[in-house]
Coordinates of C-alpha atoms in Angstrom, one line a residue:
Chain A
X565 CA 15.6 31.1 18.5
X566 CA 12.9 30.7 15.3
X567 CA 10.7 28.6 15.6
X568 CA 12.4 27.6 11.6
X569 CA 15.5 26.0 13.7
X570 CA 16.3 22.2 14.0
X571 CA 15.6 21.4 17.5
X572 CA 17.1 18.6 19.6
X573 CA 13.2 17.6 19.8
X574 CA 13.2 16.8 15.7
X575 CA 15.3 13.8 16.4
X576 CA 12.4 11.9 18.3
X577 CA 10.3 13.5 15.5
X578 CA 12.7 11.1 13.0
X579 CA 12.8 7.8 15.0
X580 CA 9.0 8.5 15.6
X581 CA 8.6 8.2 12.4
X582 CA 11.2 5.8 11.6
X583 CA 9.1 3.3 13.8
X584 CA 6.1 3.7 12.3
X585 CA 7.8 3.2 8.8
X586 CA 9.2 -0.1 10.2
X587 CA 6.2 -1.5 11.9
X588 CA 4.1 -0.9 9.2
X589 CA 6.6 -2.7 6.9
X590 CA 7.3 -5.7 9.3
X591 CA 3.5 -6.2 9.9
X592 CA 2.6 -5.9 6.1
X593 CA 5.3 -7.8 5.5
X594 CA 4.2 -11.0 7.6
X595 CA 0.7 -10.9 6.3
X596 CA 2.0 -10.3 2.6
X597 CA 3.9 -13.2 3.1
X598 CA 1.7 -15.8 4.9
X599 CA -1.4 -14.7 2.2
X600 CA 0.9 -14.8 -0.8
X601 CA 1.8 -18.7 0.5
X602 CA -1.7 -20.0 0.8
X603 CA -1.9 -18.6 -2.6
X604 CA 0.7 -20.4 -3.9
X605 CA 0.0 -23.3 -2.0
X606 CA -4.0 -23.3 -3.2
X607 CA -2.6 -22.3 -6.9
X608 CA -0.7 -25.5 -6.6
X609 CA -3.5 -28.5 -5.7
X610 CA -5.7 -27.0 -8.3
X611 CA -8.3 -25.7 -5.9
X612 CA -10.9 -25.9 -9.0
X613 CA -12.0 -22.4 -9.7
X614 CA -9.5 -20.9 -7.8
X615 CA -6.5 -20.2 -10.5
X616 CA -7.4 -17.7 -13.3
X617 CA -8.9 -16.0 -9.9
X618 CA -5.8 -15.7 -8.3
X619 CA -4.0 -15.0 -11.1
X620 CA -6.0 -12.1 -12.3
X621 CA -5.9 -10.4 -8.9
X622 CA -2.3 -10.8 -8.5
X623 CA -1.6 -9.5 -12.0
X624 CA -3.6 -6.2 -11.3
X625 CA -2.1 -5.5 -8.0
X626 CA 1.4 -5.9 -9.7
X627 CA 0.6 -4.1 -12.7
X628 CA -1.3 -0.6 -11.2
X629 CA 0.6 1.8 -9.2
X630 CA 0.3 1.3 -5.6
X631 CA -0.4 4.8 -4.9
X632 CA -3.7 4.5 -7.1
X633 CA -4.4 1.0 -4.6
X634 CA -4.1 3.2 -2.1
X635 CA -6.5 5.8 -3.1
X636 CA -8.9 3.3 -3.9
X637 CA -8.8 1.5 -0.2
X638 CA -8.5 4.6 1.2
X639 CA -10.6 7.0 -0.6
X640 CA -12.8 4.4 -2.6
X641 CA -14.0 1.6 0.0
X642 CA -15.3 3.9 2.7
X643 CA -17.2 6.2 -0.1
X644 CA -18.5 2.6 -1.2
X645 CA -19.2 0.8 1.4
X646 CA -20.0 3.5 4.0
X647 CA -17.5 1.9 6.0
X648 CA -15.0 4.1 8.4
X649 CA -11.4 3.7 7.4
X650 CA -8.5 4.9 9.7
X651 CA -4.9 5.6 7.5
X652 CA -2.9 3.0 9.0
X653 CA -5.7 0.5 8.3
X654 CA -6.1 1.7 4.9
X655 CA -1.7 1.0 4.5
X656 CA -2.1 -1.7 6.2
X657 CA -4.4 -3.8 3.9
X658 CA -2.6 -2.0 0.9
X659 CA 0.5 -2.7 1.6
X660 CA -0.4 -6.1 2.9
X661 CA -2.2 -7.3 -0.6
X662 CA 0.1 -6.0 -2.6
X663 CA 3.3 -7.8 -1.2
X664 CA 0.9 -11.1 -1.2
X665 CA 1.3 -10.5 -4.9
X666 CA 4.4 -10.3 -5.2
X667 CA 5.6 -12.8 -3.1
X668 CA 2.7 -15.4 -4.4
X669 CA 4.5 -15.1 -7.8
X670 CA 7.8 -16.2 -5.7
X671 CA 6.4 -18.9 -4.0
X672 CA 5.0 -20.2 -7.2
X673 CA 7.5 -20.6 -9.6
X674 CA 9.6 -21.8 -6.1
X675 CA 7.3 -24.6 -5.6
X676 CA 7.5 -25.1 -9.9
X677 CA 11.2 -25.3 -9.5
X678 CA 11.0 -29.0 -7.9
X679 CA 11.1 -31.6 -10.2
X680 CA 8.2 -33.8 -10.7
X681 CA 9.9 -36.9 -10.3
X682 CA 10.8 -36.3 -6.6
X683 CA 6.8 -35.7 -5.6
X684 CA 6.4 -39.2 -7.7
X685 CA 9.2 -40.4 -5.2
X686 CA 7.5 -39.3 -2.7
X687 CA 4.1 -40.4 -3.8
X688 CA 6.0 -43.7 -4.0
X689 CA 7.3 -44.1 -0.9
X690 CA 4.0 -43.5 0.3
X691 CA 4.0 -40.0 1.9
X692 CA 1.2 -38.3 2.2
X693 CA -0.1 -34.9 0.5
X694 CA 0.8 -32.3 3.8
X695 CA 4.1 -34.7 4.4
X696 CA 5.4 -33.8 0.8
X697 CA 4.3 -30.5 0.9
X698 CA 6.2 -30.0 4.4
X699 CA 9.1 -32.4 3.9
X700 CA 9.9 -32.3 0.2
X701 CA 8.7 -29.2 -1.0
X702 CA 8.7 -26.8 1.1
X703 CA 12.5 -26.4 2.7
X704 CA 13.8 -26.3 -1.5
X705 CA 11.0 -23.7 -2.0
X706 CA 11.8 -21.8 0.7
X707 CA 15.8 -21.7 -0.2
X708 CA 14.9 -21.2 -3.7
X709 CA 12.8 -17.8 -3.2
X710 CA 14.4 -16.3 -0.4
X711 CA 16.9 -14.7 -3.0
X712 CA 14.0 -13.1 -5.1
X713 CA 12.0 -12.3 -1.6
X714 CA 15.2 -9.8 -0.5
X715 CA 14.6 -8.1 -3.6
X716 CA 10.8 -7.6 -3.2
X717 CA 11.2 -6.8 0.4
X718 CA 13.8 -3.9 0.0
X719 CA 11.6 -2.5 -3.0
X720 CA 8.0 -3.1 -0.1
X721 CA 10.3 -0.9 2.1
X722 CA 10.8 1.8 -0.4
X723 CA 7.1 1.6 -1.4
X724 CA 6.0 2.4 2.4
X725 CA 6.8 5.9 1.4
X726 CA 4.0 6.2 -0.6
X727 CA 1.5 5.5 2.7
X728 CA 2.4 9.4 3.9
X729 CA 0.4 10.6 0.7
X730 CA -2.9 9.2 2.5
X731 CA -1.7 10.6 6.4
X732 CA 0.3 8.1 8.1
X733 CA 2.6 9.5 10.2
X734 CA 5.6 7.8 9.0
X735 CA 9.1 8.7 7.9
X736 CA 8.4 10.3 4.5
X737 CA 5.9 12.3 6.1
X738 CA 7.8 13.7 9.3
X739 CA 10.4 14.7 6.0
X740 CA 7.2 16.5 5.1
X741 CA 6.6 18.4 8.2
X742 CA 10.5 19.3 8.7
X743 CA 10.7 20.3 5.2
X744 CA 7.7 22.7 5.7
X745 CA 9.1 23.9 9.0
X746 CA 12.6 24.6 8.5
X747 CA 12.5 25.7 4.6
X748 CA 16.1 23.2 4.3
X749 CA 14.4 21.0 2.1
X750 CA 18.7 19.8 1.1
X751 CA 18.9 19.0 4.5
X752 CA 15.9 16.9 5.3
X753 CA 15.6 15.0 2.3
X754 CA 19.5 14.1 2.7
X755 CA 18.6 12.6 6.1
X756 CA 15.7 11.2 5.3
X757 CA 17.2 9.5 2.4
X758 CA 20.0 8.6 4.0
X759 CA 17.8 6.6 6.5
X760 CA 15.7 4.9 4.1
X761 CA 19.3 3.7 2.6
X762 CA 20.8 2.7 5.7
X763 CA 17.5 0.5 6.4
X764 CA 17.1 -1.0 3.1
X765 CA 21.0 -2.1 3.4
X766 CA 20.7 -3.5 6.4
X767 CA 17.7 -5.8 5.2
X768 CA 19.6 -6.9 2.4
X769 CA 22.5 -7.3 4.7
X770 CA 20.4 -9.7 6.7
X771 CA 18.4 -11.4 3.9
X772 CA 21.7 -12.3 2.5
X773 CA 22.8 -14.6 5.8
X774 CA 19.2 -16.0 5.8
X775 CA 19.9 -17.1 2.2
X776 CA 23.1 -18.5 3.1
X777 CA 22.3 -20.3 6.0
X778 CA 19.4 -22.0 4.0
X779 CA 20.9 -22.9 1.0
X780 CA 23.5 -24.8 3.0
X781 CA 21.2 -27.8 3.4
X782 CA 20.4 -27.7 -0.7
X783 CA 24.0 -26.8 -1.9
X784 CA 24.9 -29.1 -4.7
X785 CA 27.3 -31.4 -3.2
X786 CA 28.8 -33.0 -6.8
X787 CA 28.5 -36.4 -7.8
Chain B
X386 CA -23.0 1.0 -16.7
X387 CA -22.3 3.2 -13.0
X388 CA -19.0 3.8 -13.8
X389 CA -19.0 5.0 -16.8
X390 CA -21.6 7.1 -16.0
X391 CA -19.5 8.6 -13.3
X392 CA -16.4 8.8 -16.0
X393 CA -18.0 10.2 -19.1
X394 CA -18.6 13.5 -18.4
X395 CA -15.1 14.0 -17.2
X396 CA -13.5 12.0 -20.1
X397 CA -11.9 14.7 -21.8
X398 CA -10.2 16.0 -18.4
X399 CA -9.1 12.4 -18.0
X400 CA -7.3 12.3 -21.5
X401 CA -5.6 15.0 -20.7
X402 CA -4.1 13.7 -17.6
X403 CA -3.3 10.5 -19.5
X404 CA -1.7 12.4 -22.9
X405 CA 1.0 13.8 -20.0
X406 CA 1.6 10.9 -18.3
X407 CA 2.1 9.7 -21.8
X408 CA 4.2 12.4 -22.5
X409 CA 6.2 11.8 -19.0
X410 CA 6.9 8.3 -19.3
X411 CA 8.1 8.7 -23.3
X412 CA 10.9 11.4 -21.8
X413 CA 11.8 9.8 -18.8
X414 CA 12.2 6.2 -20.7
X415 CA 14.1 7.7 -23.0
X416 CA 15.9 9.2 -20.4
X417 CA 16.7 6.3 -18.3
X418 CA 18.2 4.5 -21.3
X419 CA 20.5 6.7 -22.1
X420 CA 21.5 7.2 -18.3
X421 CA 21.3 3.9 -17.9
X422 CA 23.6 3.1 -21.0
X423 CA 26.0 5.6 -19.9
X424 CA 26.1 4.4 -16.1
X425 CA 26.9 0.7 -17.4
X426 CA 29.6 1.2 -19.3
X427 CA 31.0 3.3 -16.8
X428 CA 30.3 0.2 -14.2
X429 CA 32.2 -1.9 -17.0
X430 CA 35.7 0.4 -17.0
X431 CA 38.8 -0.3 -16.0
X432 CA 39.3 2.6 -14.4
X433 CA 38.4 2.3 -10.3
X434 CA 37.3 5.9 -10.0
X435 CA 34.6 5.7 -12.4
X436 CA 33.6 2.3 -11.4
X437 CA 33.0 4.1 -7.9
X438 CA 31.1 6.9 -8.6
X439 CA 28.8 5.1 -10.8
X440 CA 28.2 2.2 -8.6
X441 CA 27.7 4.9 -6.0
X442 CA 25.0 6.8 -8.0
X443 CA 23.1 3.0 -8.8
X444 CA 23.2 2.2 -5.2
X445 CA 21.9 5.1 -4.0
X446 CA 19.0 6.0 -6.1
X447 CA 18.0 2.1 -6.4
X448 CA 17.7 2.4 -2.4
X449 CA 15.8 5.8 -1.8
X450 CA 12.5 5.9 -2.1
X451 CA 11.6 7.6 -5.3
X452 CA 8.8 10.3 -3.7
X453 CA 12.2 11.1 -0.9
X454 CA 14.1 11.7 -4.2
X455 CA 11.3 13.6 -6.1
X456 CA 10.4 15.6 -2.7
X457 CA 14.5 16.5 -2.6
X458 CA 14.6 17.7 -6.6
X459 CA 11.4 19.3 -6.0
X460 CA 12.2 21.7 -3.1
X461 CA 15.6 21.3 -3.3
X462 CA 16.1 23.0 -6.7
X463 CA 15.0 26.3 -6.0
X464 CA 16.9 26.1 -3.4
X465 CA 20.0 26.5 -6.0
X466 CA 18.1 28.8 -8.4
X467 CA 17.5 26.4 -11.0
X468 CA 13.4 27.2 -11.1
X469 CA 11.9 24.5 -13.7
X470 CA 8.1 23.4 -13.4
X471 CA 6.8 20.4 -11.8
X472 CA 6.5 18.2 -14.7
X473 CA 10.4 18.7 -16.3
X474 CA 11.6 18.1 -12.8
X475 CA 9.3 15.0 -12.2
X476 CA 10.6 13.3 -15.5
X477 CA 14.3 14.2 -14.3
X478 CA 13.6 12.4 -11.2
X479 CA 12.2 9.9 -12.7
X480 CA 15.3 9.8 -15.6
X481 CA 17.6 9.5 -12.6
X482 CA 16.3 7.1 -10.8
X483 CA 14.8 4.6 -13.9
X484 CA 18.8 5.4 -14.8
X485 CA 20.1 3.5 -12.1
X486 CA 17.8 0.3 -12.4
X487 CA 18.3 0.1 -16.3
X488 CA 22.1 0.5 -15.9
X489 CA 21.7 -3.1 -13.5
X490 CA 19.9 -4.8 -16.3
X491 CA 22.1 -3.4 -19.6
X492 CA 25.5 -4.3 -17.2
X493 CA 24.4 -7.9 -17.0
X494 CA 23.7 -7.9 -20.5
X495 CA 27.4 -6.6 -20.8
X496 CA 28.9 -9.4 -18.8
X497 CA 27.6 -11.8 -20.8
X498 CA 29.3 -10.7 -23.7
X499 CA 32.0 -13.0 -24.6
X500 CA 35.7 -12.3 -24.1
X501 CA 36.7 -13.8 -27.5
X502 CA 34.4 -11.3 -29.3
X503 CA 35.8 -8.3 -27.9
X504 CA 39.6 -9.6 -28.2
X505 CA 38.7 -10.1 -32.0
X506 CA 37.7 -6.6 -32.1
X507 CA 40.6 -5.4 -30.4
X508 CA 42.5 -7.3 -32.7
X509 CA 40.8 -6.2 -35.9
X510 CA 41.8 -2.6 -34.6
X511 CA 38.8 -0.9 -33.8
X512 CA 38.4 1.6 -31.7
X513 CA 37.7 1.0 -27.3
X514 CA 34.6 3.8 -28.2
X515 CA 34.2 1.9 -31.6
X516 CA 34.2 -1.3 -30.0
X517 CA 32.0 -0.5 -27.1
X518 CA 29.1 1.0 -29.7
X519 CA 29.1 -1.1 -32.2
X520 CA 30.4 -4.8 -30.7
X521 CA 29.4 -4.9 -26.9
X522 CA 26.5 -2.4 -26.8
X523 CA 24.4 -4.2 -29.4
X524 CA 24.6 -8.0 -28.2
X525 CA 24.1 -6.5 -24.3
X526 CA 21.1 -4.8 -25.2
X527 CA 19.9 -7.8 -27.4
X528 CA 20.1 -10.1 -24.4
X529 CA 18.8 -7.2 -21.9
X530 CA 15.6 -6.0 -23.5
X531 CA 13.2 -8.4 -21.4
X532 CA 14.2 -7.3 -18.1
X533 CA 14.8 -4.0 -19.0
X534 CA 10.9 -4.2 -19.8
X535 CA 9.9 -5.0 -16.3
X536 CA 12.2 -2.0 -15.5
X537 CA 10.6 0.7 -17.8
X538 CA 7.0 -1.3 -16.4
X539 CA 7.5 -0.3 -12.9
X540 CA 9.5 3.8 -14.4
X541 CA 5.7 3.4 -16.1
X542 CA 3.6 3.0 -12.5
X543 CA 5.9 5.5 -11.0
X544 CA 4.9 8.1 -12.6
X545 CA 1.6 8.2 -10.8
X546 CA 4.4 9.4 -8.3
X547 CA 4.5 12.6 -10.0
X548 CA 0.8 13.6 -8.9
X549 CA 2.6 14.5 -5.4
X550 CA 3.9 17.2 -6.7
X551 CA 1.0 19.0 -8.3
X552 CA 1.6 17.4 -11.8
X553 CA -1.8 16.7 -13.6
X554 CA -0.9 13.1 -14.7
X555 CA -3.4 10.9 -14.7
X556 CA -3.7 9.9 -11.1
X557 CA -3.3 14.1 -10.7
X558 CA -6.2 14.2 -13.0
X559 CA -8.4 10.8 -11.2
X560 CA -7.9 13.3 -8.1
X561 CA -9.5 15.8 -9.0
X562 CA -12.6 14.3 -10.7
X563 CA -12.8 11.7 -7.7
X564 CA -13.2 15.2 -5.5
X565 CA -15.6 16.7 -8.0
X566 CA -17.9 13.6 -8.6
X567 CA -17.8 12.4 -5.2
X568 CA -17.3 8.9 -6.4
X569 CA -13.6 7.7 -5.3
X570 CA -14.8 4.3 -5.6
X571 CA -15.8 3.8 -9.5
X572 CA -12.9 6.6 -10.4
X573 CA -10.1 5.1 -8.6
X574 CA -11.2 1.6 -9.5
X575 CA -11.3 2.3 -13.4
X576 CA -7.9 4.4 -13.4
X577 CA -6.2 0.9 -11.6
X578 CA -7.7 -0.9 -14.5
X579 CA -6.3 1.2 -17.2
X580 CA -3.2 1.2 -15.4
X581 CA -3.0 -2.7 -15.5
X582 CA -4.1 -2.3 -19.1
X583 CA -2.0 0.2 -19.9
X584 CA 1.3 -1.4 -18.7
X585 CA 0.0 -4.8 -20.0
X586 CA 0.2 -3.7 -23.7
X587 CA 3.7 -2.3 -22.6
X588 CA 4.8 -5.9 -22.1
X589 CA 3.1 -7.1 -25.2
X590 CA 5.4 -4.5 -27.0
X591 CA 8.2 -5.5 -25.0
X592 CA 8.2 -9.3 -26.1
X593 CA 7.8 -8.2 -29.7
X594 CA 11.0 -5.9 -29.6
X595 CA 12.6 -9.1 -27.5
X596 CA 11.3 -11.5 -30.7
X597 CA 12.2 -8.7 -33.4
X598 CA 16.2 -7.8 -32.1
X599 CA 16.2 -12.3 -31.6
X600 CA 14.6 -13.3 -34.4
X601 CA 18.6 -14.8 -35.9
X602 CA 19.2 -16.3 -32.4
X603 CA 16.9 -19.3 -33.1
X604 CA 17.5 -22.6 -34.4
X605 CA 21.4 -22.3 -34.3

């Protein structure tokens, strides 16, 4: 046997890495999303200062290429701040800022969508600031961006690629070491590909049944 | 002013980097249109065979990650014989898979073309090729030029992509000064601002065309 074969062993090799893809994306994903909602959230009561801040911030991370973020956490802070920086946490804030951005821009024009008069209604009736937020805006907010959240989600998943550039061990980057290995470069990327597919159908597979399930409660009933 | 005192000196290396990604982004835009164009109107046929295969294409390419599909042109070609430098086959990739998003946005525009125009076109005796070119083509891409600008936006940060595989783009270029200089910090930080800049103007361009190809929708 040459050491160029596939071996039985490569399999772990691709779940290996498989996992680390997926961890990284779940875990950036739940800090993207709970920093992108207190930015919407703070965007909304006005917090004064606090706007053209947020905005500007968001706008960058959406308009530069992540892989240039990337450097600049990874590459940039340490070399600035003489800090240590491991890959994984390097990804890990990357990855983790950059969905905030997105998903603040979700959040926002979610929490825009409902009309001013209910809040007045609200205000009327004598609820208080946290009760509205909770009880009137934030269950039409949430079924109003889960659509566009999918979306972002399956494109963050696609964009965890880019972390094997700076060293993570993670799908894209066992494709690497195959490639390199075997010389089948068809055959690995296929696969590898053909994972990334299968994943990013089966999180749009499941964001759809969230968003159905949710917008059950808001569905327009008629008149 | 630090950074520019890091930048200066390498100015000249840097405008090189950014004439090709220039370059890059110019082919592969013009690229993805066409593909894009091409994919829709197959999407849009009657015929189920064609439907399929480019449905099949869109779905694929929209659901790889881009550097997976770069990495597989890149070593994979060779592999066939077909030996073509590192830039053409980065802005193929990047044709191919800006292809599949654009043909999403220009087959929406296509459904919202009214029925009643195109069975007054069929009626007037024109041509299905005639029809599609002149009649449905024109109002689609009318309606689908903003979101086809956030499409060509993000074709526009994935080039940076391209530095993977040894193409002196920009980013390619911001490497190799950041390793010269020492100074990741003020390099990488001024590339992501030209970047943002960069792809801000795009959009400013963008809602002119949108204005420009709309300019007889207003008032009514």
């Amino acid at each position: 046997m040459r050491y160029a074969d596939f071996t039985p062993y490569d399999i772990v090799l691709l779940l290996q890495g498989l996992g680390v893809t997926l961890a990284l994306f779940v875990g950036t994903t739940l800090i993207g999303l709970a920093i992108g909602l207190l930015l919407a959230v703070v965007h909304h009561y006005r917090v004064p200062g606090c706007r053209p801040v947020i905005v500007l911030v968001t706008e960058a991370l959406k308009n530069s290429p992540v892989l240039v973020q990337l450097f600049l956490v990874f590459f940039g802070i340490p070399a600035f701040l003489h800090i240590r920086m491991t890959p994984v946490e390097a990804a890990t804030l990357t990855l983790s800022l950059n969905t905030a951005a997105f998903a603040f821009v979700v959040f926002r024009s979610g929490i825009e969508s409902i009309d001013r008069d209910q809040i007045e209604a609200a205000q009327v009736f004598g609820l208080t600031r946290s009760q509205i937020l909770r009880l009137v805006i934030a269950p039409q907010a949430a079924a109003f961006s889960v659509g566009p959240l999918i979306g972002i989600l399956v494109n963050q998943l696609q964009v965890t690629s880019l972390i094997s550039v700076i060293g993570v061990f993670d799908l894209t980057k066992i494709g690497n070491i195959l490639n390199l290995r075997t010389l089948q470069p068809f055959i690995v990327w296929a696969v590898i590909g053909l994972i990334y597919y299968l994943a990013a159908k089966t999180l749009a597979h499941a964001g759809g049944r969230i968003e159905a399930a949710l917008r059950k409660s808001v569905k327009w009933g008629g008149i | 002013m630090r950074f520019w005192r890091v930048i200066e000196p390498h100015i000249g290396f840097l405008l090189q980097g950014f004439a090709l990604t220039v370059a890059a982004c110019l082919i592969a835009i013009a690229g993805a249109v066409l593909l894009g164009a091409l994919t829709a109107s197959m999407r849009s046929s009657g015929n189920r065979w064609v439907r399929g295969a480019a449905n099949a294409y869109g779905d694929v390419f929209r659901n790889v990650p881009f550097l997976v599909q770069l990495f597989f042109f890149f070593y994979g070609l060779p592999e066939l014989g077909i030996y073509i430098g590192a830039f053409e086959t980065g802005v193929i990739a990047m044709s191919i898979a800006g292809g599949a998003f654009v043909s999403d946005v220009i087959l929406s525009g296509i459904m919202t073309v009214d029925t009643g125009v195109i069975d007054a076109a069929k009626v007037s005796g024109l041509s299905r090729v005639k029809i599609f070119t002149r009649i449905v083509l024109p109002i689609a891409l009318r309606v689908s030029v903003r979101p086809m600008g956030s499409v060509l936006i993000n074709l526009v940060l994935t080039s940076s992509i391209l530095s993977t595989i040894t193409v002196n783009e920009l980013t390619g270029a911001a490497k190799i000064v950041a390793a010269t200089t020492f100074k990741p910090f003020e390099v990488y930080a001024v590339l992501l601002v030209l970047y943002a800049s960069l792809t801000t103007l795009l959009s400013f361009a963008i809602s002119a065309v949108h204005r420009r190809l709309n300019r007889f929708m207003t008032g009514g």
